[in-house]
PDB file of C-alpha atoms and ligand atoms in Angstrom:
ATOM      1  CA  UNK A  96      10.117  11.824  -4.811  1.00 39.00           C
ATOM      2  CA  UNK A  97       7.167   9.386  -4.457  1.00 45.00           C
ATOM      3  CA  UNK A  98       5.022   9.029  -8.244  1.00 45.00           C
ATOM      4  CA  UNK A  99       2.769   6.568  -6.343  1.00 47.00           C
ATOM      5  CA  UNK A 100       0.769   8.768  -4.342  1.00 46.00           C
ATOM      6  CA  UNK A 101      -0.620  11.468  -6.815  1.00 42.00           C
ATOM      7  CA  UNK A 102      -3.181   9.715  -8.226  1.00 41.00           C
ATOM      8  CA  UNK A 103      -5.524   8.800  -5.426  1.00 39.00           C
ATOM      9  CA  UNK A 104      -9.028   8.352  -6.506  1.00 39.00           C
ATOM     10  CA  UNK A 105     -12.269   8.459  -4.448  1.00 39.00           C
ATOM     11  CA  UNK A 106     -13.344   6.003  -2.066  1.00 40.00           C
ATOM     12  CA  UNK A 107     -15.983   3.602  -3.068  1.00 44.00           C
ATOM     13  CA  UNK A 108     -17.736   1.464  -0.420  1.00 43.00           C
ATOM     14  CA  UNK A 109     -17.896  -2.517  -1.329  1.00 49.00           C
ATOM     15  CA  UNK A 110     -21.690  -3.332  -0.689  1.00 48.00           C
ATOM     16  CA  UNK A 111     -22.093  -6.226   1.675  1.00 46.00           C
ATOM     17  CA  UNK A 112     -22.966  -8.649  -0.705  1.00 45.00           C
ATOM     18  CA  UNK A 113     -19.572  -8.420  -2.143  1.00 51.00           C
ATOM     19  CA  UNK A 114     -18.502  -9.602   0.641  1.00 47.00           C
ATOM     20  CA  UNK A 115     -16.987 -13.173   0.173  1.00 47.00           C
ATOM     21  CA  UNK A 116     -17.536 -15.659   3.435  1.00 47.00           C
ATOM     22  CA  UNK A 117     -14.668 -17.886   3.130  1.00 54.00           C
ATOM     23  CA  UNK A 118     -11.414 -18.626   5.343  1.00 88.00           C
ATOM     24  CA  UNK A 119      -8.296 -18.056   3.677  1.00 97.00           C
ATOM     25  CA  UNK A 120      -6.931 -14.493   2.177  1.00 98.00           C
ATOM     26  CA  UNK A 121      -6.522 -15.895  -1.294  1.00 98.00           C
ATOM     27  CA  UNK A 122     -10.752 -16.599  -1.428  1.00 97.00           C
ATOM     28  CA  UNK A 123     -10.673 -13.620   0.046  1.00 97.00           C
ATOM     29  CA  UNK A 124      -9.636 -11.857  -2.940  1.00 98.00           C
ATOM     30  CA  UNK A 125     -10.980 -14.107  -5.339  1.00 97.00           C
ATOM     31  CA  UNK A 126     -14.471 -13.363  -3.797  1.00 96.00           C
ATOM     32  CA  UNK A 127     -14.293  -9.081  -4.224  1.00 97.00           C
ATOM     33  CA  UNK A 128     -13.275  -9.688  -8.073  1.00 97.00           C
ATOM     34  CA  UNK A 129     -10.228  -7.485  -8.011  1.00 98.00           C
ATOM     35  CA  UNK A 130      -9.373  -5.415 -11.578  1.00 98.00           C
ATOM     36  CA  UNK A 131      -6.124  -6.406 -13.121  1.00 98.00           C
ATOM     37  CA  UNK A 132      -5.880  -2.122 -13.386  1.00 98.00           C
ATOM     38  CA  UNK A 133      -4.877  -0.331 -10.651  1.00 98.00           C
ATOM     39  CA  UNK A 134      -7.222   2.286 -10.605  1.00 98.00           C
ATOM     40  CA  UNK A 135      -9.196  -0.503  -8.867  1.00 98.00           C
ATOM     41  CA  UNK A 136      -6.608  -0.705  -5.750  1.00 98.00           C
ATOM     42  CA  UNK A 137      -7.533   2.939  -5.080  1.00 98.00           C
ATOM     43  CA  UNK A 138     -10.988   2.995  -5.405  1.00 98.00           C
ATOM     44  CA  UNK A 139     -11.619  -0.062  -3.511  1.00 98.00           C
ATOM     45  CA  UNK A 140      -8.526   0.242  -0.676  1.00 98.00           C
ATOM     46  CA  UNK A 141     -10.288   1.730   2.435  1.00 98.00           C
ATOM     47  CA  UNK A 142     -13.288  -0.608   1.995  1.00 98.00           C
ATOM     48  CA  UNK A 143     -11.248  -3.981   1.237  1.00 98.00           C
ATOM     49  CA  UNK A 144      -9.627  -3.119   4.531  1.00 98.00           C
ATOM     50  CA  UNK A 145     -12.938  -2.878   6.086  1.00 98.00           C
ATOM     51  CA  UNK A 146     -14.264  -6.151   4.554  1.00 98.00           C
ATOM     52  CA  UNK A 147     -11.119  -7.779   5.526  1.00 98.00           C
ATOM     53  CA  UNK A 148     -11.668  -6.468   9.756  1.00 98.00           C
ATOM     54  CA  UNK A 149     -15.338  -7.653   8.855  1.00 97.00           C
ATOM     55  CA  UNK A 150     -14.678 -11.160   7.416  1.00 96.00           C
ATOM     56  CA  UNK A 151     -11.469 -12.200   9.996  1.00 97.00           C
ATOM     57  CA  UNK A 152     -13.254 -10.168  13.265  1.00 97.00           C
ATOM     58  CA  UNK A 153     -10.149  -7.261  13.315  1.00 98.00           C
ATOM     59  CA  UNK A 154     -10.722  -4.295  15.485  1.00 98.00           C
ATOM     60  CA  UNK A 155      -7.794  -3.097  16.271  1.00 98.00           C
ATOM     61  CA  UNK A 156      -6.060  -1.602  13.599  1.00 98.00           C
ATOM     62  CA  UNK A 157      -2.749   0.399  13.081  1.00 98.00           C
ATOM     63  CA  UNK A 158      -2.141   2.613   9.988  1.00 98.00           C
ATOM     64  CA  UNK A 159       1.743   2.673   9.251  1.00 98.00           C
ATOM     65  CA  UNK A 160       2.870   5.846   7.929  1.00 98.00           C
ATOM     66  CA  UNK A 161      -0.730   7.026   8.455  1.00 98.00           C
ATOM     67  CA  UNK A 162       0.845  10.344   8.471  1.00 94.00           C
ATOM     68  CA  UNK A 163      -0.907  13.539   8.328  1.00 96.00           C
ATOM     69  CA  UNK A 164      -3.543  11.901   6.293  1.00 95.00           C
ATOM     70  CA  UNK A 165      -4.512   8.467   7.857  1.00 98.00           C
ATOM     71  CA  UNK A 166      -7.309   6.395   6.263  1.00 97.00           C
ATOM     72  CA  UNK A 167     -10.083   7.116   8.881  1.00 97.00           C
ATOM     73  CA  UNK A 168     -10.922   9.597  11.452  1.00 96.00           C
ATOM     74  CA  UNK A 169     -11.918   9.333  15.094  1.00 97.00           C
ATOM     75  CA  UNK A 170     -15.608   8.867  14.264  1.00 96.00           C
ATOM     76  CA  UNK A 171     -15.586   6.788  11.009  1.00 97.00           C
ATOM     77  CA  UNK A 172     -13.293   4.318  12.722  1.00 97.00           C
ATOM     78  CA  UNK A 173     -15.424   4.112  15.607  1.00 97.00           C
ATOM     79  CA  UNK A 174     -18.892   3.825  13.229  1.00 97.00           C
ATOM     80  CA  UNK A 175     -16.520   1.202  12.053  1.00 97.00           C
ATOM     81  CA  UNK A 176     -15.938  -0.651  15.060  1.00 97.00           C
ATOM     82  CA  UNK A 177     -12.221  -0.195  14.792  1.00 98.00           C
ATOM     83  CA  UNK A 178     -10.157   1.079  17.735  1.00 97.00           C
ATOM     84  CA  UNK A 179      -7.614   2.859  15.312  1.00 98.00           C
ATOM     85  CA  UNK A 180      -3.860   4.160  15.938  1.00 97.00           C
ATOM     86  CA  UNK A 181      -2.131   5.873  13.355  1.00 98.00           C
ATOM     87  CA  UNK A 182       1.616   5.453  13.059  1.00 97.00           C
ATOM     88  CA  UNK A 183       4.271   7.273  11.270  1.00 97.00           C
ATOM     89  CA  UNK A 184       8.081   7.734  11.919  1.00 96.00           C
ATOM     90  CA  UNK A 185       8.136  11.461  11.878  1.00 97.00           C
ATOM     91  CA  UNK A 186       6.310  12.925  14.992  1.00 97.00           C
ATOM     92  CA  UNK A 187       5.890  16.036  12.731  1.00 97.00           C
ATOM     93  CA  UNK A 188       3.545  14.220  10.623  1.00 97.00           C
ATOM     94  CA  UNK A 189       1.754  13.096  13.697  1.00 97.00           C
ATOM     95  CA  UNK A 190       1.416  16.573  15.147  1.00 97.00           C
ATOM     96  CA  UNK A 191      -0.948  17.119  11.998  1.00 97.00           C
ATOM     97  CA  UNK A 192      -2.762  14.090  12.627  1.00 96.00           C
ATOM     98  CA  UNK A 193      -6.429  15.030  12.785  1.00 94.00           C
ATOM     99  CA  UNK A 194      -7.859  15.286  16.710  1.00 92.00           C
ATOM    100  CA  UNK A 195      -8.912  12.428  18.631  1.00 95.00           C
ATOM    101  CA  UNK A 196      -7.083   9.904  17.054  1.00 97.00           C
ATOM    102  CA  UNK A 197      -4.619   7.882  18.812  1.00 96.00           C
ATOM    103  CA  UNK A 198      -0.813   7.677  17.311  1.00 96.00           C
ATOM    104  CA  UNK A 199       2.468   5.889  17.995  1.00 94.00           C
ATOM    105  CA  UNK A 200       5.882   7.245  16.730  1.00 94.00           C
ATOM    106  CA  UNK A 201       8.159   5.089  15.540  1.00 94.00           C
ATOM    107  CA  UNK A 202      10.224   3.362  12.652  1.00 95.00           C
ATOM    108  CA  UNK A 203       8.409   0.016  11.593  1.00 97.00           C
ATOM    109  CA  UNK A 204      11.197  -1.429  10.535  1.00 97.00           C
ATOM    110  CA  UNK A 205      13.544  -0.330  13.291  1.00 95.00           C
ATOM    111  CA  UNK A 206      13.776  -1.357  17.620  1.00 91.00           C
ATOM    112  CA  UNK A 207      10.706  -2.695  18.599  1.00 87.00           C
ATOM    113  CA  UNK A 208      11.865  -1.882  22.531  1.00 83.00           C
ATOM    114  CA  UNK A 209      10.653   1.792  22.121  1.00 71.00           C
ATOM    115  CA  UNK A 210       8.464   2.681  24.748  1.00 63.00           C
ATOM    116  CA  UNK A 211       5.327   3.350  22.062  1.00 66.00           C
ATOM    117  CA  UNK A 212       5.378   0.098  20.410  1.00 76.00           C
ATOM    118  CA  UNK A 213       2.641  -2.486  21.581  1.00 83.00           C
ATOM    119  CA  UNK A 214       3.735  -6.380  20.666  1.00 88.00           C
ATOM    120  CA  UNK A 215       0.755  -8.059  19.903  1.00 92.00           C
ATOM    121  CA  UNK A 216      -1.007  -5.302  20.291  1.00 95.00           C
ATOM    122  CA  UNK A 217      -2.905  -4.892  16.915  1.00 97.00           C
ATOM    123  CA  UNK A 218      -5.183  -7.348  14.983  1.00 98.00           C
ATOM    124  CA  UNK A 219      -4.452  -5.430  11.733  1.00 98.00           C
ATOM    125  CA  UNK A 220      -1.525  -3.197  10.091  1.00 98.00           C
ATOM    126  CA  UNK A 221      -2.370  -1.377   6.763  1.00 98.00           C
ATOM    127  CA  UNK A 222      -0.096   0.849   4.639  1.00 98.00           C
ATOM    128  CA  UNK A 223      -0.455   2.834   1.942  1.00 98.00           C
ATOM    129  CA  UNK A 224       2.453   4.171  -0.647  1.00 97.00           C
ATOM    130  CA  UNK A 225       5.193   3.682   2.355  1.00 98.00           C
ATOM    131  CA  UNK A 226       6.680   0.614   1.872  1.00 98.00           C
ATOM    132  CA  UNK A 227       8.663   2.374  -0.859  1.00 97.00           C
ATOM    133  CA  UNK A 228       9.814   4.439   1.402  1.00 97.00           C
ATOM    134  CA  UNK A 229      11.577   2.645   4.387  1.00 98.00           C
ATOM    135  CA  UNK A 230      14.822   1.100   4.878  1.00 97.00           C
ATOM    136  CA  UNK A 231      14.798  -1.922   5.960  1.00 98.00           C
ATOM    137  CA  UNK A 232      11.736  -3.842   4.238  1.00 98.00           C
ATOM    138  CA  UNK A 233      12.422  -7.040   5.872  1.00 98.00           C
ATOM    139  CA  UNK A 234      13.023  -5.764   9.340  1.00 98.00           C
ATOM    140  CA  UNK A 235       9.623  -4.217   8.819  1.00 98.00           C
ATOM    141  CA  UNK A 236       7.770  -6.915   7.865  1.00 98.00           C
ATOM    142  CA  UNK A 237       8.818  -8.911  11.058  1.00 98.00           C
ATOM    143  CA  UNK A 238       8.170  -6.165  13.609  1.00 97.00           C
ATOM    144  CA  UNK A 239       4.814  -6.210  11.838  1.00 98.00           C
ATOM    145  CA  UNK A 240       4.566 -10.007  12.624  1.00 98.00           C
ATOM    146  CA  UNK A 241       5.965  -9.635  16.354  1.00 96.00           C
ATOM    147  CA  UNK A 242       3.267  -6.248  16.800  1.00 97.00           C
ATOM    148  CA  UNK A 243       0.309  -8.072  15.211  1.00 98.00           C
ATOM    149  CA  UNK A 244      -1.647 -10.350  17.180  1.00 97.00           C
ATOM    150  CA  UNK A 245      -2.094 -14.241  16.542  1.00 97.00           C
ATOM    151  CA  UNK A 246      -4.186 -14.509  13.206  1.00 97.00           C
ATOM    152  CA  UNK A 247      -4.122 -10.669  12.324  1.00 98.00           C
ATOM    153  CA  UNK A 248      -3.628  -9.495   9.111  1.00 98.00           C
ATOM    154  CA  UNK A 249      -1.421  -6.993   7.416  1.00 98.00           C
ATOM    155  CA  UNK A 250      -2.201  -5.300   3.912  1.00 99.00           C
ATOM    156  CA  UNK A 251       0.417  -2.640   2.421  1.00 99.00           C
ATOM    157  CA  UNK A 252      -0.224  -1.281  -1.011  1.00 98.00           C
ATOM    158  CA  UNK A 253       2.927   0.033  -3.022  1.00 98.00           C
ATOM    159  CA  UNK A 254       4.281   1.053  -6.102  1.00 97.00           C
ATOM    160  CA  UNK A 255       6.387  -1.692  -7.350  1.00 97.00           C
ATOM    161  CA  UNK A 256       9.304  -2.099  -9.557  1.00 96.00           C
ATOM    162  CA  UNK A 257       9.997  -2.208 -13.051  1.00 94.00           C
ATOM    163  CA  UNK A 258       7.290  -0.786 -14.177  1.00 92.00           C
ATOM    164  CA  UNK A 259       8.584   1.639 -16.186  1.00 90.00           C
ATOM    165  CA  UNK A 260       7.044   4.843 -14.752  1.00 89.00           C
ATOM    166  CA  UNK A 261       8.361   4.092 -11.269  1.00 91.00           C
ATOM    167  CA  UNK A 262      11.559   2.235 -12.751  1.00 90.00           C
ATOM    168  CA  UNK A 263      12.111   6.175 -14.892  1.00 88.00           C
ATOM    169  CA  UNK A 264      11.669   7.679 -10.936  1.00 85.00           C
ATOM    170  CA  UNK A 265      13.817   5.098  -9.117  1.00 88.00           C
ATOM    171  CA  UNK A 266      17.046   5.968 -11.382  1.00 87.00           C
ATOM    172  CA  UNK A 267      16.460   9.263 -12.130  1.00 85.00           C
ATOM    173  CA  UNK A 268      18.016  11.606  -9.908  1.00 82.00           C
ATOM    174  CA  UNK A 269      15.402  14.057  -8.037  1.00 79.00           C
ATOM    175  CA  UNK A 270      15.537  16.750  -9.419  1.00 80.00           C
ATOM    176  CA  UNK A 271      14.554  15.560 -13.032  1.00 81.00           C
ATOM    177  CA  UNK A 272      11.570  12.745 -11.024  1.00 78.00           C
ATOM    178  CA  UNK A 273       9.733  16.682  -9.640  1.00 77.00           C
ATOM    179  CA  UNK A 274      10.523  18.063 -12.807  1.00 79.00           C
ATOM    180  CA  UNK A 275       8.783  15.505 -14.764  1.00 76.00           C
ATOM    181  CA  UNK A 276       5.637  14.616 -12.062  1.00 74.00           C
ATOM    182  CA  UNK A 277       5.175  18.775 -12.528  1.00 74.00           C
ATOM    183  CA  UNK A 278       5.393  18.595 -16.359  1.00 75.00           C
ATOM    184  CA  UNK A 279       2.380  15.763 -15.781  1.00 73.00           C
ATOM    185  CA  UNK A 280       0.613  17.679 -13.230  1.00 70.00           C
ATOM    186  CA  UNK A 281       1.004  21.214 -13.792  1.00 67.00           C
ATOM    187  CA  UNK A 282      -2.003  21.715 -11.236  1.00 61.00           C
ATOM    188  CA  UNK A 283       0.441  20.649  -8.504  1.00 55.00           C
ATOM    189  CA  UNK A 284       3.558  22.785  -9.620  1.00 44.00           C
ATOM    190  CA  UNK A 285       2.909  25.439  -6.562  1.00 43.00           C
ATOM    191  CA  UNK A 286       2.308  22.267  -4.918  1.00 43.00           C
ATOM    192  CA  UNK A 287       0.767  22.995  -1.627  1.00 51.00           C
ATOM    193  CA  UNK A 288       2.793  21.642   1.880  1.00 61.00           C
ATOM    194  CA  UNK A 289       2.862  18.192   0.731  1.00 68.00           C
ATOM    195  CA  UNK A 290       6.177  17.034   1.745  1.00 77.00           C
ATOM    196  CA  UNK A 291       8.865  14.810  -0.154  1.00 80.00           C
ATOM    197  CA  UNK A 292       9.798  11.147   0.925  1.00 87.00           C
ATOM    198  CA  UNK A 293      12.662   9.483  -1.070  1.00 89.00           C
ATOM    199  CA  UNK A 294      11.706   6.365  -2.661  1.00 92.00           C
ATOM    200  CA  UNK A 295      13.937   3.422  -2.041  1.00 95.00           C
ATOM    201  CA  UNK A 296      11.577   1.083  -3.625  1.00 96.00           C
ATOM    202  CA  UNK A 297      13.139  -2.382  -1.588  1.00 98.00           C
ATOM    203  CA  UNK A 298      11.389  -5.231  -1.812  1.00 98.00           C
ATOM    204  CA  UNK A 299       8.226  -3.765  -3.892  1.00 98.00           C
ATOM    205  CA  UNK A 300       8.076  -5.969  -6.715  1.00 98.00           C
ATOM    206  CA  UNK A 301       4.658  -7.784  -7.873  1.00 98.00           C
ATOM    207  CA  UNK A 302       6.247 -11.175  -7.731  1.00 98.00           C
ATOM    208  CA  UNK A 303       4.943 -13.556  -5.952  1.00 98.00           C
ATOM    209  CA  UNK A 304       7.924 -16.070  -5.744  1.00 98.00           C
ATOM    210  CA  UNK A 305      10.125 -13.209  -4.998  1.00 98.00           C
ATOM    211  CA  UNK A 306       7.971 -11.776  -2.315  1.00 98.00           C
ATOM    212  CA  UNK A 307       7.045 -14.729  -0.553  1.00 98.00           C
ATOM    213  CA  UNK A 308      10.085 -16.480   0.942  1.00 98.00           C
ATOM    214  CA  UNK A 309      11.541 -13.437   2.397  1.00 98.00           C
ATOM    215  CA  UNK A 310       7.553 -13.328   4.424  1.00 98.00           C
ATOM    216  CA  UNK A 311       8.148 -16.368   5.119  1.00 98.00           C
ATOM    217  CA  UNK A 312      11.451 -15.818   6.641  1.00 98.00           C
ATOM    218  CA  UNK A 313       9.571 -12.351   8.732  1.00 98.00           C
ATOM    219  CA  UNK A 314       7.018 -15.294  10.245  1.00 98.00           C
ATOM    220  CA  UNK A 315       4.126 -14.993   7.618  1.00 98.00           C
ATOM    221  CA  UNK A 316       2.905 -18.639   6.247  1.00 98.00           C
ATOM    222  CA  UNK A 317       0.075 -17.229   4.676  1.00 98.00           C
ATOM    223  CA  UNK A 318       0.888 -14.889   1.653  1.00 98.00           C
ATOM    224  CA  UNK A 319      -1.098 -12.951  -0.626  1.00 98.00           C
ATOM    225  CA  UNK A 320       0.223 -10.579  -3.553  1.00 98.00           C
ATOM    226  CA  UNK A 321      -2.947  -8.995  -5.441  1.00 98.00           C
ATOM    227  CA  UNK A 322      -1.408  -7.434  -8.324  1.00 98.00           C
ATOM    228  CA  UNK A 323      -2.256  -4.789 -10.925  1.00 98.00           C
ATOM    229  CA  UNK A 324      -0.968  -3.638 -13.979  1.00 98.00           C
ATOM    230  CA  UNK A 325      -1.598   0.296 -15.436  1.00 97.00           C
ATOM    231  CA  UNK A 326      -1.722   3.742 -14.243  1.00 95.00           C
ATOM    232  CA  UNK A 327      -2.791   7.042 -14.743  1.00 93.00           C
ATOM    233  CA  UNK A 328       0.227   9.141 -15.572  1.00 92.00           C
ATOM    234  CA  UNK A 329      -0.507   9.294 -18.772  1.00 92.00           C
ATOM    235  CA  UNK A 330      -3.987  10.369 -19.176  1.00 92.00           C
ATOM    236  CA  UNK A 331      -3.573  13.507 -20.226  1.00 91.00           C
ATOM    237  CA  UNK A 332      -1.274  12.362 -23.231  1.00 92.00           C
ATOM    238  CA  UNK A 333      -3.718  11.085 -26.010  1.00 94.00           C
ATOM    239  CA  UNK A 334      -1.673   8.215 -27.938  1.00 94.00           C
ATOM    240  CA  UNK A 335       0.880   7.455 -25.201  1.00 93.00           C
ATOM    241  CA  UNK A 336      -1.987   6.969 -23.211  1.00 95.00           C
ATOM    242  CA  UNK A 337      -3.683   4.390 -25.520  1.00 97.00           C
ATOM    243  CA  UNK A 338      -0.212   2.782 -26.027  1.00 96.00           C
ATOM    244  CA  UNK A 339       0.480   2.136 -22.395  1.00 95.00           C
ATOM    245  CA  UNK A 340      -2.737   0.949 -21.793  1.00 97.00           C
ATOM    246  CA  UNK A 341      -2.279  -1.639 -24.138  1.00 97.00           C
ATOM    247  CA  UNK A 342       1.259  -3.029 -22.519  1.00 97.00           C
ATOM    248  CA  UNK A 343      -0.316  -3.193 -19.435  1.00 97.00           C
ATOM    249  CA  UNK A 344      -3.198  -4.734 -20.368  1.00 98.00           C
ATOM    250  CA  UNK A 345      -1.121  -7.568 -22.355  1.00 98.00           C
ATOM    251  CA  UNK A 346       1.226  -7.351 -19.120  1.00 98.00           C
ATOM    252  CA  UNK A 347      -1.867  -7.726 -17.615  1.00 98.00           C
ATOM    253  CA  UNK A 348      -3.330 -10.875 -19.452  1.00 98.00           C
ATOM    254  CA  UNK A 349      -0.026 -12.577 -19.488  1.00 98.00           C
ATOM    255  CA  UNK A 350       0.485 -12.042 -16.068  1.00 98.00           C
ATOM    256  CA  UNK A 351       3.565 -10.329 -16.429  1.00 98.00           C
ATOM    257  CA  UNK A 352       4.919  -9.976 -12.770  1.00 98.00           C
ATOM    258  CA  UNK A 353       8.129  -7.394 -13.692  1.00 97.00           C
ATOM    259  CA  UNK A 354       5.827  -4.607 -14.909  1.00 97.00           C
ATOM    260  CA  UNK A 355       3.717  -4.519 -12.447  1.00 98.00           C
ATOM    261  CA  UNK A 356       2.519  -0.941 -11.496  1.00 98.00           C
ATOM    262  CA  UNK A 357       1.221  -1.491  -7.700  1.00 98.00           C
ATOM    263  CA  UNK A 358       0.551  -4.351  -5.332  1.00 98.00           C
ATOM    264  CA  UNK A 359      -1.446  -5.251  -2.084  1.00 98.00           C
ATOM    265  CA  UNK A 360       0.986  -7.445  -0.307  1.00 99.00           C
ATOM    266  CA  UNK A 361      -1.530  -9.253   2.819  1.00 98.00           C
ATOM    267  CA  UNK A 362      -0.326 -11.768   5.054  1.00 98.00           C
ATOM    268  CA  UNK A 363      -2.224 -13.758   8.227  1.00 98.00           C
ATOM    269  CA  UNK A 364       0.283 -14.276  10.808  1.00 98.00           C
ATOM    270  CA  UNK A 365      -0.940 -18.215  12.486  1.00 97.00           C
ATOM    271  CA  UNK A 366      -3.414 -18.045  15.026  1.00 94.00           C
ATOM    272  CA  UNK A 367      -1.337 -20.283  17.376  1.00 80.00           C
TER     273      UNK A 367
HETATM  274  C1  LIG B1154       4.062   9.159   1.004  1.00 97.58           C
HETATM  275  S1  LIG B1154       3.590   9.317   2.680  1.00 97.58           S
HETATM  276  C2  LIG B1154       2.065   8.400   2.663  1.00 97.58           C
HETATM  277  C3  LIG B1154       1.097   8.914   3.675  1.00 97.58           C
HETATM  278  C4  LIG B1154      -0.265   8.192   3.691  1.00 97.58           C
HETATM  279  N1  LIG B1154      -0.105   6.783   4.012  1.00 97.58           N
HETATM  280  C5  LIG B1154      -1.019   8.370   2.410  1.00 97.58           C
HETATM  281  O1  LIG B1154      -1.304   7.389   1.727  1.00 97.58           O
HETATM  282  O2  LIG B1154      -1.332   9.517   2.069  1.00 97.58           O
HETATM  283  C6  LIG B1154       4.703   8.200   3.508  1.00 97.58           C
HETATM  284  C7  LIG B1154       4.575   8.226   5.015  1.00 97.58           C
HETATM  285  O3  LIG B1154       5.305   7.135   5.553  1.00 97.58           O
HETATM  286  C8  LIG B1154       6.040   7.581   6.672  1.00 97.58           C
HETATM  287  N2  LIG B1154       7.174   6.662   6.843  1.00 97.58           N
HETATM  288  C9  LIG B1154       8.266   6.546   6.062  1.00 97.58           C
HETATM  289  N3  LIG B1154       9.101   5.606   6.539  1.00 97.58           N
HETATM  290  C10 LIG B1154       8.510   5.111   7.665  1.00 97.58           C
HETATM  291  C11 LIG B1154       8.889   4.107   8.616  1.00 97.58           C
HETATM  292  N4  LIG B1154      10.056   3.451   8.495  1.00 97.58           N
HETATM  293  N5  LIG B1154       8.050   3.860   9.669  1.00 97.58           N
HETATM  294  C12 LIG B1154       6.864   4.529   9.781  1.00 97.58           C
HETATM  295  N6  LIG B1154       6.471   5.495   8.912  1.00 97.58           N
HETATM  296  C13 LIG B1154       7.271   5.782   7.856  1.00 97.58           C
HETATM  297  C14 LIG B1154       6.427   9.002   6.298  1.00 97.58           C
HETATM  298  O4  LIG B1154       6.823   9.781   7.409  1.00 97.58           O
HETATM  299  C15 LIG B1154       5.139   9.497   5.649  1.00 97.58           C
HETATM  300  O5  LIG B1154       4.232  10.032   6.560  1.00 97.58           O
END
């Protein structure tokens, strides 16, 4: 079971001013002033992707493992400018895809010959909490090179390893990961229809040296790992809350890349 996606906060719009004019991803992100905490990769994902479309002219964009619950709808990607397909593997989650948006089923990191899949076909690929979940990381991230278009960018946003709260649901078996995510969020115990994905957890780490050769070999020259430190398991625990803020924060400062808790992994495949 998945930790990563239970604490998704509300979406916060970056005014335009925030909006840094410069050429390379790594400005980029040094212009929007990114939190080292990760509460500030869910408040601020849907409208860095937006900024990002704005600043390096991408409209059309593809949602991998968009799911039943894909970033935008019809009408706020179009009020966007975006032409927008969602993606996911399972056409079950498709089928509850809200109306009027266009999908495409099939396994990012598997044959790219399937009849759905459109080479070059997209200008941006975002992802949220699903990179832990495939098989075959690598293979993914060069389909996403060979389906993105010259200088299109890709952003995916995962839980990465060892932090220790997603290190605690990587070994532990199951069972004991539900049993523990319901003991921290009793609201969800009769848990509604949201289904189960097993976390593999390859390749999410917050390391930049780690992360980059391997996009490198998948095509991408241009690299950028945003990390952040700290979660929000733990904020209904007074003391263990104020104690693991305080790791992460030093994990934080220090720059300590093996605790990270999440990371936006964004690459510009060349424009030639
Ligand atoms: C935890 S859900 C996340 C859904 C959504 N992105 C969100 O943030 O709410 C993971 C999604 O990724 C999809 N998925 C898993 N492996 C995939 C793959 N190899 N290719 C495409 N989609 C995949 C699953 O079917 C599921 O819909």
């Amino acid at each position: 079971m998945s930790l990563a996606n239970l604490a998704v906060a509300p979406m916060q719009k970056l005014s335009p001013a925030a909006e840094p004019a410069t050429e390379t991803l790594a400005a980029f992100f040094r212009g929007l002033g990114p939190d080292w905490h990760s509460q500030w990769a869910w408040d601020h994902y849907e409208p860095t992707i937006l900024a990002l479309a704005r600043q390096f002219g991408l409209k059309r964009l593809c949602e991998i493992g968009g799911g039943r619950d894909p970033l935008f709808t019809a009408d706020e990607a179009a009020a966007n400018g975006l032409s927008f397909t969602v993606n996911d593997i399972d056409a079950g989650e498709l089928a509850l895809t809200p109306a009027g948006l266009q999908t495409a089923c099939f396994n990012i990191a598997g044959d790219l010959s399937e009849p759905d899949v459109a080479r070059g076909g997209y200008d941006m690929m975002v992802s949220r909490m699903v990179f832990e979940h495939i098989a075959g990381v690598e293979q993914a991230w060069a389909n996403i090179h060979a389906l993105l278009a010259p200088g299109g960018v890709a952003l995916a946003f995962f839980p990465t390893l060892w932090a220790p709260v997603f290190a605690l649901n990587h070994v532990l078996p199951e069972k004991a990961s539900r049993a523990i995510v319901h003991a921290l969020f009793p609201a969800r115990r009769d848990g509604g229809d949201d289904p189960v994905f097993p976390a593999l957890y390859e390749w999410c780490r917050g390391k930049p040296t780690l992360l980059t050769p391997m996009l490198n070999r998948a095509g991408f020259r241009e690299v950028h790992i945003q990390r952040f430190w700290g979660h929000g398991y733990f904020d209904r625990m007074p003391g263990l809350k104020q104690l693991d803020h305080a790791f992460n924060a030093t994990a934080a400062r220090i720059g300590w890349n093996l605790v990270t808790t999440y990371a936006y992994v964004v690459v510009r495949k060349d424009k030639a």
